Short mmCIF file of N, CA and C and ligand atoms in Angstrom, two decimals:
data_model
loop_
_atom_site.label_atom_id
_atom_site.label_comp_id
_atom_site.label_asym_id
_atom_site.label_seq_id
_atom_site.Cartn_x
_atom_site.Cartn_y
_atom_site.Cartn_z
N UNK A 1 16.69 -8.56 -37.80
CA UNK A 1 15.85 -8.96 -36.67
C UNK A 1 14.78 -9.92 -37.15
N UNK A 2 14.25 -11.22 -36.82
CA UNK A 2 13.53 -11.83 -36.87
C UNK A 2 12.48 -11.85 -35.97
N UNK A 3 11.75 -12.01 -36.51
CA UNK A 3 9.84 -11.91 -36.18
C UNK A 3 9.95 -11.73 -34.71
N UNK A 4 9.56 -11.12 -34.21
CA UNK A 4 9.15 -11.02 -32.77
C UNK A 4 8.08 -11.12 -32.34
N UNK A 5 7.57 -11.54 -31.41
CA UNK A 5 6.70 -11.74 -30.21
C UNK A 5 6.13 -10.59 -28.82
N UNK A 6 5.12 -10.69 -28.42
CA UNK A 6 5.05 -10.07 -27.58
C UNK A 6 4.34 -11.23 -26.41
N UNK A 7 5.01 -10.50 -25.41
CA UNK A 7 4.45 -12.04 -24.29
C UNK A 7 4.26 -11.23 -22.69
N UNK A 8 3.20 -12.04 -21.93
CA UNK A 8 3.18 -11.10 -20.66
C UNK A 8 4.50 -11.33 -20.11
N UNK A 9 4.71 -10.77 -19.13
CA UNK A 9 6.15 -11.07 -18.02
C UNK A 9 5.18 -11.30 -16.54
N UNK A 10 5.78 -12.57 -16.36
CA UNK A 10 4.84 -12.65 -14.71
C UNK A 10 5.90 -12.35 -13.72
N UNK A 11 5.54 -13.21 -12.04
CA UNK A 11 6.50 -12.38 -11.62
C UNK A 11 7.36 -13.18 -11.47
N UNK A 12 7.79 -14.12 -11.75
CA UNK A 12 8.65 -15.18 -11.94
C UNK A 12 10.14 -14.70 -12.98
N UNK A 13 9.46 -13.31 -13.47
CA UNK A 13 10.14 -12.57 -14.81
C UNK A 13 11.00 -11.35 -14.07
N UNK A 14 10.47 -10.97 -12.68
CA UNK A 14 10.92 -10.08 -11.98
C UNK A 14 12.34 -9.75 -12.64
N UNK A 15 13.21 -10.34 -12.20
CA UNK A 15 15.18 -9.97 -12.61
C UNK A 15 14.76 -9.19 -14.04
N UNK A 16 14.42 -10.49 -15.42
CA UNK A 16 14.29 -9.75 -16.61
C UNK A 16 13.54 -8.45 -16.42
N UNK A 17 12.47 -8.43 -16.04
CA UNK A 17 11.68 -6.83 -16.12
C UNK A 17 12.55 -5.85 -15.25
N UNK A 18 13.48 -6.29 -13.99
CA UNK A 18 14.16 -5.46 -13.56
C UNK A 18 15.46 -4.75 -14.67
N UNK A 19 15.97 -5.71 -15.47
CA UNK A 19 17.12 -5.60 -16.08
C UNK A 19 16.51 -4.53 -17.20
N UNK A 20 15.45 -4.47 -17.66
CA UNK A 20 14.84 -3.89 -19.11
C UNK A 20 14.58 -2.31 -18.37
N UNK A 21 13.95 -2.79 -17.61
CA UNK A 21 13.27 -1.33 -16.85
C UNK A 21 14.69 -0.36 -17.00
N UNK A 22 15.85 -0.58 -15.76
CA UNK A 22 16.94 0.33 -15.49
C UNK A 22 17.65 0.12 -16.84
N UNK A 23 17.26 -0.45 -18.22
CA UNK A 23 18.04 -0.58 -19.50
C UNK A 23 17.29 1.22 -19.88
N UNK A 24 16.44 0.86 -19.68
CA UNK A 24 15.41 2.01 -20.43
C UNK A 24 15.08 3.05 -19.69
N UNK A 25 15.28 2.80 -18.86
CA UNK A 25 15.68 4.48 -17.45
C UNK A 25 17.63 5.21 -18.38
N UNK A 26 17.88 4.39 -18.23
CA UNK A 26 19.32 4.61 -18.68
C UNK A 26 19.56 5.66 -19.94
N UNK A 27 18.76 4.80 -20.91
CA UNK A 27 19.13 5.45 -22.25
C UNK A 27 18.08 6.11 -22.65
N UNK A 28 16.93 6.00 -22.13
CA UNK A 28 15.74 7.34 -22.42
C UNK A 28 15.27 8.20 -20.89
N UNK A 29 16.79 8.72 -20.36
CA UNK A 29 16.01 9.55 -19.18
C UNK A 29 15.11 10.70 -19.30
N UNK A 30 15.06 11.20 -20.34
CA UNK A 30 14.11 12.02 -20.81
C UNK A 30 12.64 11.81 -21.20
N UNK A 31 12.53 10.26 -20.81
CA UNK A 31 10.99 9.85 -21.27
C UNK A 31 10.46 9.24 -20.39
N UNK A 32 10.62 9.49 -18.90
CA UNK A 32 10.40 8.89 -18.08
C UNK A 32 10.46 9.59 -16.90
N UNK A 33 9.09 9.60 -15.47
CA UNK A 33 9.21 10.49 -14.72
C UNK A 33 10.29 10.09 -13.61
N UNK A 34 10.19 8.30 -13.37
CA UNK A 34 11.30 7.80 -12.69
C UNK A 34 12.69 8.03 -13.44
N UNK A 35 13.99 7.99 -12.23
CA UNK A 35 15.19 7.94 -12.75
C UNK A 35 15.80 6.81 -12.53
N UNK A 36 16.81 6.86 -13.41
CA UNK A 36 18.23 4.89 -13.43
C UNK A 36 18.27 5.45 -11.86
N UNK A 37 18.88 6.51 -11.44
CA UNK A 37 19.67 6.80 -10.00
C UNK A 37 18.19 6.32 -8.35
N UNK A 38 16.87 6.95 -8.69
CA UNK A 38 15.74 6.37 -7.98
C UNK A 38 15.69 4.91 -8.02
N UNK A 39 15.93 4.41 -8.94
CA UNK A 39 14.88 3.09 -9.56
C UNK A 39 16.26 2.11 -9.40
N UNK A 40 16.99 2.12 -9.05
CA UNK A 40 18.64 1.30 -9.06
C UNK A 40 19.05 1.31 -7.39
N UNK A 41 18.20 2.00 -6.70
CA UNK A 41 18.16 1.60 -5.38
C UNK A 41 16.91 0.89 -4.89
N UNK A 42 16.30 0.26 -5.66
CA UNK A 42 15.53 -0.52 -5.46
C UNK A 42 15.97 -2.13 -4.89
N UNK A 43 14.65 -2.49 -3.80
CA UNK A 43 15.51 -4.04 -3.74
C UNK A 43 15.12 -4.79 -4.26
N UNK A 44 15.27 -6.49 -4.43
CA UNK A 44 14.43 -7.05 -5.04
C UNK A 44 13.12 -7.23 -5.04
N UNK A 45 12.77 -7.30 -3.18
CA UNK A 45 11.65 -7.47 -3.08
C UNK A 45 10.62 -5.94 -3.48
N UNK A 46 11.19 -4.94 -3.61
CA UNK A 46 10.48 -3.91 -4.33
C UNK A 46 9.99 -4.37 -5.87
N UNK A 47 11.12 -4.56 -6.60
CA UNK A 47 10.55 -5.43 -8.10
C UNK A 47 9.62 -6.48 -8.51
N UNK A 48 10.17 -7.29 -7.38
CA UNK A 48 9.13 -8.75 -7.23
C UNK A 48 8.16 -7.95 -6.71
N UNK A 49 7.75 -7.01 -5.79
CA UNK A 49 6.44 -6.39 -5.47
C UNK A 49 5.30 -5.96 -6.59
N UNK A 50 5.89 -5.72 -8.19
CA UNK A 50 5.33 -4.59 -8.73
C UNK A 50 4.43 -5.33 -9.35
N UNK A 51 4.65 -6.92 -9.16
CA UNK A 51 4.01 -7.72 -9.87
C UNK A 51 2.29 -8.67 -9.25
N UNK A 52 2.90 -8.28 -7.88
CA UNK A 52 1.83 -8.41 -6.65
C UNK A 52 0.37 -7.54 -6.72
N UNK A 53 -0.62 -8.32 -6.01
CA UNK A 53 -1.80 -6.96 -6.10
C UNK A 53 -1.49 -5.97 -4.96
N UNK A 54 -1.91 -4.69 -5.42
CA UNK A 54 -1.67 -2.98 -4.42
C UNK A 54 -2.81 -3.04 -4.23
N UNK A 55 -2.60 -2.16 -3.11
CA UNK A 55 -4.19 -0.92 -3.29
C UNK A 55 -4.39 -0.02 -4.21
N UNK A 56 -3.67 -0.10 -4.83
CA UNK A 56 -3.76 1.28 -6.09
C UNK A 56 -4.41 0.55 -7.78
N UNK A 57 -4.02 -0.14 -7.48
CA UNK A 57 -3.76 -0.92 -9.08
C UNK A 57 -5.11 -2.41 -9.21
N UNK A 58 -5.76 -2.01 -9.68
CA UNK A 58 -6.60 -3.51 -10.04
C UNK A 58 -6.40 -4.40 -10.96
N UNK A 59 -5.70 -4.02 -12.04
CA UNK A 59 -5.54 -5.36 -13.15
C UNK A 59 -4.23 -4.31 -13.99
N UNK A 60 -3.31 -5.75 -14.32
CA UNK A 60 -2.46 -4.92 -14.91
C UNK A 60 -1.76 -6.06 -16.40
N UNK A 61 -0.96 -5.06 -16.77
CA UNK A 61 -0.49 -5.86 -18.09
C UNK A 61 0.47 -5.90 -18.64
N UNK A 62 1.71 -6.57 -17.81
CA UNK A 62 3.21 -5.96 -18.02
C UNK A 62 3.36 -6.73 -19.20
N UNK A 63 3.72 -6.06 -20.67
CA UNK A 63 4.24 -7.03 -21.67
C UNK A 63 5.70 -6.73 -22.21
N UNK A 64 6.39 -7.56 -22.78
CA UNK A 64 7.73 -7.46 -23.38
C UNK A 64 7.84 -8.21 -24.89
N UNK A 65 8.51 -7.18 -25.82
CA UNK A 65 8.63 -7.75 -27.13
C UNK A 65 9.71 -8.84 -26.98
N UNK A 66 10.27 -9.60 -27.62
CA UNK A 66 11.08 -10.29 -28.01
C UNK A 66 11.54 -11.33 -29.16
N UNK A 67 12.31 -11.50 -29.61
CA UNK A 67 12.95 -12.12 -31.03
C UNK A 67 14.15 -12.96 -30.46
N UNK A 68 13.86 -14.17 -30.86
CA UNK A 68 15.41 -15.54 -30.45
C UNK A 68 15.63 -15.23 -29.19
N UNK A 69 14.59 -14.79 -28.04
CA UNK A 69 15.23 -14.69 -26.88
C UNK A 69 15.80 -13.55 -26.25
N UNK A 70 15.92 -12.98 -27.28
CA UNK A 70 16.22 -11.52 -27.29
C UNK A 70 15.20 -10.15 -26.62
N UNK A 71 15.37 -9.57 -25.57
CA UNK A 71 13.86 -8.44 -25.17
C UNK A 71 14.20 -7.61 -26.06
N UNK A 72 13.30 -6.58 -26.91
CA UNK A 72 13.36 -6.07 -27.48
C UNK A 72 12.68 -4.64 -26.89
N UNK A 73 11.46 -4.44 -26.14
CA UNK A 73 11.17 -3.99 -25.46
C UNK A 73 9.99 -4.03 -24.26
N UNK A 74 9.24 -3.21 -23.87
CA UNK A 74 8.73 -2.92 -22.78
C UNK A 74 7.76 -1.97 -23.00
N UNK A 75 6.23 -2.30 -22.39
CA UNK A 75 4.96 -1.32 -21.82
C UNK A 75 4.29 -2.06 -20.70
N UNK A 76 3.84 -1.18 -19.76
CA UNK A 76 3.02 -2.14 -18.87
C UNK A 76 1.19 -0.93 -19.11
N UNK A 77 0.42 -2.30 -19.60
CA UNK A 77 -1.19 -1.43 -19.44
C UNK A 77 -0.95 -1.71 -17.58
N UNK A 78 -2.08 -0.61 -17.72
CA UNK A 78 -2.46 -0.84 -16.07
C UNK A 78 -4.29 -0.12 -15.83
N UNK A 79 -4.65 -0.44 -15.06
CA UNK A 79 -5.86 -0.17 -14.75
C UNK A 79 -6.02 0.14 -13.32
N UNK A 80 -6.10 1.58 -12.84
CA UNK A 80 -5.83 1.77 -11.65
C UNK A 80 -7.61 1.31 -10.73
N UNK A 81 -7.71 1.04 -9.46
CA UNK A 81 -8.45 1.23 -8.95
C UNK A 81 -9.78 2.21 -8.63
N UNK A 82 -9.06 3.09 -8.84
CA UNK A 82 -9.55 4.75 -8.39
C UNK A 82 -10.39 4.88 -10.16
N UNK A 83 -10.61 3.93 -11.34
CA UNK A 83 -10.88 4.42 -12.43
C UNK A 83 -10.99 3.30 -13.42
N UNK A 84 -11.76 2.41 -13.17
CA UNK A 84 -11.99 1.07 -13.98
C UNK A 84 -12.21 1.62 -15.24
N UNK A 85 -12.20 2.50 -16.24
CA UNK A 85 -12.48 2.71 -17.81
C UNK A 85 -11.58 2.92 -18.29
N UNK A 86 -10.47 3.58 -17.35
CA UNK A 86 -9.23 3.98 -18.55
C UNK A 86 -8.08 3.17 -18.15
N UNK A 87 -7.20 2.70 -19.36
CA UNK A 87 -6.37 1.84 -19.35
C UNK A 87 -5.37 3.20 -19.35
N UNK A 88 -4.33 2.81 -18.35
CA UNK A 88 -3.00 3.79 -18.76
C UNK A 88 -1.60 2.99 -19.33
N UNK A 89 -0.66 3.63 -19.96
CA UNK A 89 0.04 3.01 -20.33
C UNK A 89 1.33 3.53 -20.15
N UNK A 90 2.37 2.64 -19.44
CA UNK A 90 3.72 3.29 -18.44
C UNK A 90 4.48 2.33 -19.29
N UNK A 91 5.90 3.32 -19.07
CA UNK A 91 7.07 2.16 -19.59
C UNK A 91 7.08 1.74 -20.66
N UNK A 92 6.51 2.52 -21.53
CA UNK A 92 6.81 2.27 -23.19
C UNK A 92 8.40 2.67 -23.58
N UNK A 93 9.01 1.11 -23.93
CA UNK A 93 10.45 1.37 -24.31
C UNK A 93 10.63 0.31 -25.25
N UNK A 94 11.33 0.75 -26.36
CA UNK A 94 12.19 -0.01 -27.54
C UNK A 94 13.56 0.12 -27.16
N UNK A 95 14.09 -1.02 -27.79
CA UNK A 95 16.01 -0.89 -27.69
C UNK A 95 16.07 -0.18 -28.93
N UNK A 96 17.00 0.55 -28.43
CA UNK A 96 17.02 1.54 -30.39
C UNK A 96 17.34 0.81 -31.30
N UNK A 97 18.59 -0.38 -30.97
CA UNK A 97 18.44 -0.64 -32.42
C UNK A 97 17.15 -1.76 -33.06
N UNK A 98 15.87 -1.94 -32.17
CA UNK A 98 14.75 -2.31 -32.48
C UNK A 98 13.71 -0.91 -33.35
N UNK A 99 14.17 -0.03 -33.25
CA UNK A 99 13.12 1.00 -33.43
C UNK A 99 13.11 0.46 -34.59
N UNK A 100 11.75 1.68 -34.82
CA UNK A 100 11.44 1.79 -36.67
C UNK A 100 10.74 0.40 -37.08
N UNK A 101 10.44 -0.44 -36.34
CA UNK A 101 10.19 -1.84 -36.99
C UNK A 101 9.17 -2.26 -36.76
N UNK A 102 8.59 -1.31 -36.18
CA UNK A 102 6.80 -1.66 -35.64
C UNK A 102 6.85 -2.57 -33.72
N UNK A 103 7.56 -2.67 -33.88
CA UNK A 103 7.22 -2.88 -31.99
C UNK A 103 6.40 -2.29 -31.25
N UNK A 104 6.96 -1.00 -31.00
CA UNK A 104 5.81 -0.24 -30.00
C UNK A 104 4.19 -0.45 -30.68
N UNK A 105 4.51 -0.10 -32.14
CA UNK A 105 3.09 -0.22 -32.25
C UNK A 105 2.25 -1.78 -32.33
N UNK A 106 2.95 -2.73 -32.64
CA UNK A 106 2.24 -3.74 -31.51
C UNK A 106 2.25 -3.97 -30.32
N UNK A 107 3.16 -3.88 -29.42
CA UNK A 107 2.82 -3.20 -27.80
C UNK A 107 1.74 -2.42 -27.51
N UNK A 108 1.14 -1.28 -28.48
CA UNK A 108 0.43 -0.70 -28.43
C UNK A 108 -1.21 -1.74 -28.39
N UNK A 109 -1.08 -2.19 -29.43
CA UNK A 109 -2.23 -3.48 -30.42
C UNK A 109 -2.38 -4.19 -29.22
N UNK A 110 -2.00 -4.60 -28.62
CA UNK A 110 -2.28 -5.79 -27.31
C UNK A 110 -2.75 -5.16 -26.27
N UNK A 111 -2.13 -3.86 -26.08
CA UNK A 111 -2.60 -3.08 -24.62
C UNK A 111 -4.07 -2.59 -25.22
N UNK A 112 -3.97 -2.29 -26.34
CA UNK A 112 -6.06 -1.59 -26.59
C UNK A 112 -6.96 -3.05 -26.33
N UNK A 113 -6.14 -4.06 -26.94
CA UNK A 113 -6.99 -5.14 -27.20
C UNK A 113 -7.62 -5.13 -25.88
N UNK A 114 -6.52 -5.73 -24.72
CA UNK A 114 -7.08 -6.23 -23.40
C UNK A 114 -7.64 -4.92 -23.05
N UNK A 115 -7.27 -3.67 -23.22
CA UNK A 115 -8.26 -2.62 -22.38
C UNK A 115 -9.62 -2.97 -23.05
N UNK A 116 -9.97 -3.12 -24.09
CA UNK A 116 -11.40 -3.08 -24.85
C UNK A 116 -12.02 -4.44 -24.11
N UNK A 117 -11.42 -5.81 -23.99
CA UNK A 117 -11.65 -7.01 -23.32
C UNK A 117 -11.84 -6.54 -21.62
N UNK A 118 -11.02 -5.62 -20.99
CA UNK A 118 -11.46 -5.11 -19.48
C UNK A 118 -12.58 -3.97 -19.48
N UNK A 119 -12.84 -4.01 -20.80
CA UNK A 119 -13.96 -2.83 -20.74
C UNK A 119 -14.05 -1.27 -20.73
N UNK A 120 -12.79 -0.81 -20.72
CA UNK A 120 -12.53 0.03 -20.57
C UNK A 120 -12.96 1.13 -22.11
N UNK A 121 -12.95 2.73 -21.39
CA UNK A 121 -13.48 3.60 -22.29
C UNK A 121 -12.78 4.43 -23.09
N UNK A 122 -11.08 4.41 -22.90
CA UNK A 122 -9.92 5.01 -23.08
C UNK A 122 -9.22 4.66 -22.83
N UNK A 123 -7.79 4.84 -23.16
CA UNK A 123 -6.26 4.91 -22.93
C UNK A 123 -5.89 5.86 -23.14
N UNK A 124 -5.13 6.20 -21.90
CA UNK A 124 -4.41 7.57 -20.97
C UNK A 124 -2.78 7.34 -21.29
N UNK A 125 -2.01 8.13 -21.56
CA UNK A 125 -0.80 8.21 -21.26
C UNK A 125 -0.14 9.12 -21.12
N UNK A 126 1.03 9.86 -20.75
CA UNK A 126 1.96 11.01 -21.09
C UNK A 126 3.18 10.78 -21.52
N UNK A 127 3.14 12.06 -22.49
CA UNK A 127 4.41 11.74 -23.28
C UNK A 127 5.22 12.96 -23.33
N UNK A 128 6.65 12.89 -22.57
CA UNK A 128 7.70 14.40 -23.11
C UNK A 128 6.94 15.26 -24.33
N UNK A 129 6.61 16.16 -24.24
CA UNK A 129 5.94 16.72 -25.18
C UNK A 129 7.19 16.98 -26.18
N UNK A 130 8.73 17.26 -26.06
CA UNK A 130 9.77 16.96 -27.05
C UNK A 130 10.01 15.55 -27.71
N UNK A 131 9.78 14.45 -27.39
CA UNK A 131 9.90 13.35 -27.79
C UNK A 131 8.67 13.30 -29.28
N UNK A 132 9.75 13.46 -30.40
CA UNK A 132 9.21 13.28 -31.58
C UNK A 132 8.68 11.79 -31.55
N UNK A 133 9.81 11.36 -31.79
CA UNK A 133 9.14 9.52 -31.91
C UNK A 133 7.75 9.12 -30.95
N UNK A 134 7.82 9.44 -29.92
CA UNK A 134 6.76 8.94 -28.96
C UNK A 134 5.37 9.69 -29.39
N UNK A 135 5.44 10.79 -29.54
CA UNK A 135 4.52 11.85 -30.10
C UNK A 135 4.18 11.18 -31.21
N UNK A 136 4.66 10.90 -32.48
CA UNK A 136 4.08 10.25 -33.55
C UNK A 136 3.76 9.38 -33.27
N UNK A 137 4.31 7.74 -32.57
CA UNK A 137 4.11 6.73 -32.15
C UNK A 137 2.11 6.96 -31.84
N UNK A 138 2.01 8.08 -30.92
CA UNK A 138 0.84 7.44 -30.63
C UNK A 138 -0.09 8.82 -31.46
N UNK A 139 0.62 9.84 -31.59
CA UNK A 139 -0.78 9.94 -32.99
C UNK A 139 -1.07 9.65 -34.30
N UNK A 140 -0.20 8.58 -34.77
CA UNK A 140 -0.50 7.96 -35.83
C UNK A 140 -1.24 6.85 -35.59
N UNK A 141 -1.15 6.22 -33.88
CA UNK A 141 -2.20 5.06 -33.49
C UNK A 141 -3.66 5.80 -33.34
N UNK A 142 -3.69 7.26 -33.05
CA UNK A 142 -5.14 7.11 -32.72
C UNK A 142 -4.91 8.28 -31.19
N UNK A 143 -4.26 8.64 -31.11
CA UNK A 143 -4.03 9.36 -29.58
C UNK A 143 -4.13 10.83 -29.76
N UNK A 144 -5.25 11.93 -29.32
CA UNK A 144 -4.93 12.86 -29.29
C UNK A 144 -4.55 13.86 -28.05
N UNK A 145 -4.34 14.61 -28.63
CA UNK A 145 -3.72 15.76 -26.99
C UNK A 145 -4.92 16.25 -26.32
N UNK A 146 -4.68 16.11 -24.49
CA UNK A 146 -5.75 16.65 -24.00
C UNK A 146 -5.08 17.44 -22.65
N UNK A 147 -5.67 18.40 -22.38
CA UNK A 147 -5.51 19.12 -21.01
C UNK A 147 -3.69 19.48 -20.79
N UNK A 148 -3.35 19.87 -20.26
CA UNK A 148 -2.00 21.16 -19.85
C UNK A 148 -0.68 20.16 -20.11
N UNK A 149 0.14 20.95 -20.24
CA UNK A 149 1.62 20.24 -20.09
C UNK A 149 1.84 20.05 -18.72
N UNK A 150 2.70 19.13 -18.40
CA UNK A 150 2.81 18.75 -16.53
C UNK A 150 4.51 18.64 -16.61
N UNK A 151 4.98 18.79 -15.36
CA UNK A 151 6.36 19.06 -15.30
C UNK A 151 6.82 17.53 -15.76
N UNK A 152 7.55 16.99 -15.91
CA UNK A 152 7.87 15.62 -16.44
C UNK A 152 8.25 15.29 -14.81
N UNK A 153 9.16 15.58 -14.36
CA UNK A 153 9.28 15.78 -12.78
C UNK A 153 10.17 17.24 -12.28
N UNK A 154 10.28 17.41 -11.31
CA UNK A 154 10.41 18.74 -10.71
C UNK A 154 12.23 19.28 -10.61
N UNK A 155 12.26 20.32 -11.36
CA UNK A 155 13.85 20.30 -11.63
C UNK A 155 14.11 20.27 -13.36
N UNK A 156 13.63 19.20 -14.15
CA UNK A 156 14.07 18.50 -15.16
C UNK A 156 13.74 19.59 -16.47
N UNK A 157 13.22 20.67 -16.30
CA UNK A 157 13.20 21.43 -17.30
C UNK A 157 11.73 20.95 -18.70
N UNK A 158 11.80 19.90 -18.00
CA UNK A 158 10.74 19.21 -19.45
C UNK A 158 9.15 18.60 -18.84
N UNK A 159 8.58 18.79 -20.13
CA UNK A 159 7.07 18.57 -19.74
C UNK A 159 6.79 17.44 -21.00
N UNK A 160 5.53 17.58 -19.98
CA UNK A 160 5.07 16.21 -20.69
C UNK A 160 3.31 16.39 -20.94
N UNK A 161 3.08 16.04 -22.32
CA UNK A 161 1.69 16.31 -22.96
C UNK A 161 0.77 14.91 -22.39
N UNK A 162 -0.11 14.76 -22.21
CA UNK A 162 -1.27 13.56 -21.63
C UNK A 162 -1.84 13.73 -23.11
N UNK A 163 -2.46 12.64 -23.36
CA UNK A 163 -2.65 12.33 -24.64
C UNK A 163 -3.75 10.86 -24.13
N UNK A 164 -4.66 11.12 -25.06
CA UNK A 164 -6.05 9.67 -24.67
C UNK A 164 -6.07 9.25 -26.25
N UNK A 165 -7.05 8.04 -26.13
CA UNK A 165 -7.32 7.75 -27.27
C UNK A 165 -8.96 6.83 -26.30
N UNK A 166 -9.81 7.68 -27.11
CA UNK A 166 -11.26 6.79 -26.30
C UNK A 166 -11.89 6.27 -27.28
N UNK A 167 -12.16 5.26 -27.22
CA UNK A 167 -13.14 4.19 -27.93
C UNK A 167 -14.26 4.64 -28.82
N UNK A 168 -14.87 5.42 -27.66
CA UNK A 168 -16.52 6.02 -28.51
C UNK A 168 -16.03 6.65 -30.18
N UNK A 169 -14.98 7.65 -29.49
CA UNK A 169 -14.49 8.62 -30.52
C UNK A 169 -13.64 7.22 -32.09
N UNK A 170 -13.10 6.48 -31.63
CA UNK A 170 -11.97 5.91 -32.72
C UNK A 170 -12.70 5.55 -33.49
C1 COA B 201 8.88 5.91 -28.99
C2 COA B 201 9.30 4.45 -29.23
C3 COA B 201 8.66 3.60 -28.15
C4 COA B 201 8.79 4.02 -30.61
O1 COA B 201 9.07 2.63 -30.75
P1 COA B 201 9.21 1.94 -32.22
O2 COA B 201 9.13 0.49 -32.02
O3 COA B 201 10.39 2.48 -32.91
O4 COA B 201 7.89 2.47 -32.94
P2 COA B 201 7.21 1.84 -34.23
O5 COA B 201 8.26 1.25 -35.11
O6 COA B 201 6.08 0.95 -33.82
O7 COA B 201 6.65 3.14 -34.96
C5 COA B 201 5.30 3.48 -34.90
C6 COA B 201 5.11 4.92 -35.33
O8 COA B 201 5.76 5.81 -34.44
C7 COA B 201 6.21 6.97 -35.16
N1 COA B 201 7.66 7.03 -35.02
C8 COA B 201 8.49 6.07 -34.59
N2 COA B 201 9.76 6.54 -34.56
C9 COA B 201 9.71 7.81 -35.00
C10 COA B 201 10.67 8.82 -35.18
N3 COA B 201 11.97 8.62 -34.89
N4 COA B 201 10.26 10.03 -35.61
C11 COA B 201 8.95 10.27 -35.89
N5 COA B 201 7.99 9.34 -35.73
C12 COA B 201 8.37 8.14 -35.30
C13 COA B 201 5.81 6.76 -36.60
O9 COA B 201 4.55 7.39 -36.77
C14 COA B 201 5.67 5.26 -36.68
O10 COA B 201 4.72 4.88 -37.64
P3 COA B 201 5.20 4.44 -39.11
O11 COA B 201 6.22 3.35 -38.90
O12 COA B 201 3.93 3.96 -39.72
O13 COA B 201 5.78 5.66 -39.71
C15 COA B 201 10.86 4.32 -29.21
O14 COA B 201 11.41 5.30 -30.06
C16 COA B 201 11.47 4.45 -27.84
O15 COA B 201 11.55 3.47 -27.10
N6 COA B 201 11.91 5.67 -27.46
C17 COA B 201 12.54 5.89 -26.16
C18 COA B 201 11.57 5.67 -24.99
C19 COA B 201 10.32 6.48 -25.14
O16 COA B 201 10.32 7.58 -25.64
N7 COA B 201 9.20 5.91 -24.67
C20 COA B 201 7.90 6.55 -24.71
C21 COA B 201 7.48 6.93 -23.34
S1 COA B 201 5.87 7.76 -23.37
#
């Protein structure tokens, strides 16, 4: 694999971020509260939407790794409305055979950067509390465990740990 990049996706990127998203619903349904079967009845203009301003969402930060053209993977920061300090972070996905090579954790490096540049006081996320990789991923960045396990979604047998990493503290 040669050097990769990380770059925003605007919405002009819609198809690609659609194609990565249901790549990574697919092969990590266990790390994710959406499903391929929810998220694959989507229309376009739902995808092209995600890139639009909500009422929910004030600033956001869809990024994608890539090498020769190649996506490698996927996180989107986001900064909800309801909570200008904490940056959350959705859709953290590597292609496996990218793992191990430091991706996520520059995916990671760009999403603190701009949260620290939006001002923010933390980064929020949840993670399958079984997912070894993801679990190390972010407490070797700096992320510790806070407050209850939550159903991952309802049915699925699996939970998921919330995990911060706040500024004051790093
Ligand atoms: C979790 C995931 C994003 C990690 O991506 P990655 O690019 O392989 O991660 P990195 O190479 O940047 O590794 C960073 C750290 O994560 C930890 N890590 C990564 N893979 C690991 C594994 N298989 N087992 C244990 N720790 C692991 C290590 O601490 C590693 O640091 P090190 O390289 O200094 O040892 C990737 O495995 C993935 O996409 N998994 C499926 C989707 C998923 O679980 N997403 C998370 C949703 S919250």
């Amino acid at each position: 694999m040669s050097k990769f990049k990380i770059r925003i996706l605007e919405s002009e990127d819609w198809q690609l971020y659609k194609m990565i998203r249901l790549c990574s619903l697919k092969e990590s349904p266990d790390s994710f509260g959406a499903t391929y079967e929810q998220e694959s009845l989507l229309s376009d203009s739902d995808w092209f939407s995600r890139f639009q301003p909500n009422s929910d969402v004030a600033v956001a930060l869809p990024l994608i790794a890539e090498s020769d053209g190649h996506v490698l993977g996927l996180a989107w920061g986001l900064i909800h409305k309801s909570d200008l300090k904490t940056t959350h972070i959705y859709q953290m996905w590597v292609l496996p055979e990218a793992r191990g090579k430091g991706v996520a954790s520059k995916l990671l490096d760009e999403i603190k950067a701009w949260a620290l540049n939006e001002k923010c006081s933390s980064i929020a996320l949840s993670v399958t509390a079984s997912n070894t990789a993801a679990v190390g991923l972010y407490r070797t960045r700096g992320f510790i465990t806070v407050g209850q396990l939550e159903e991952l979604r309802a049915g699925s047998g699996l939970y998921v740990q919330p995990m911060i990493m706040s500024f004051n503290a790093a």
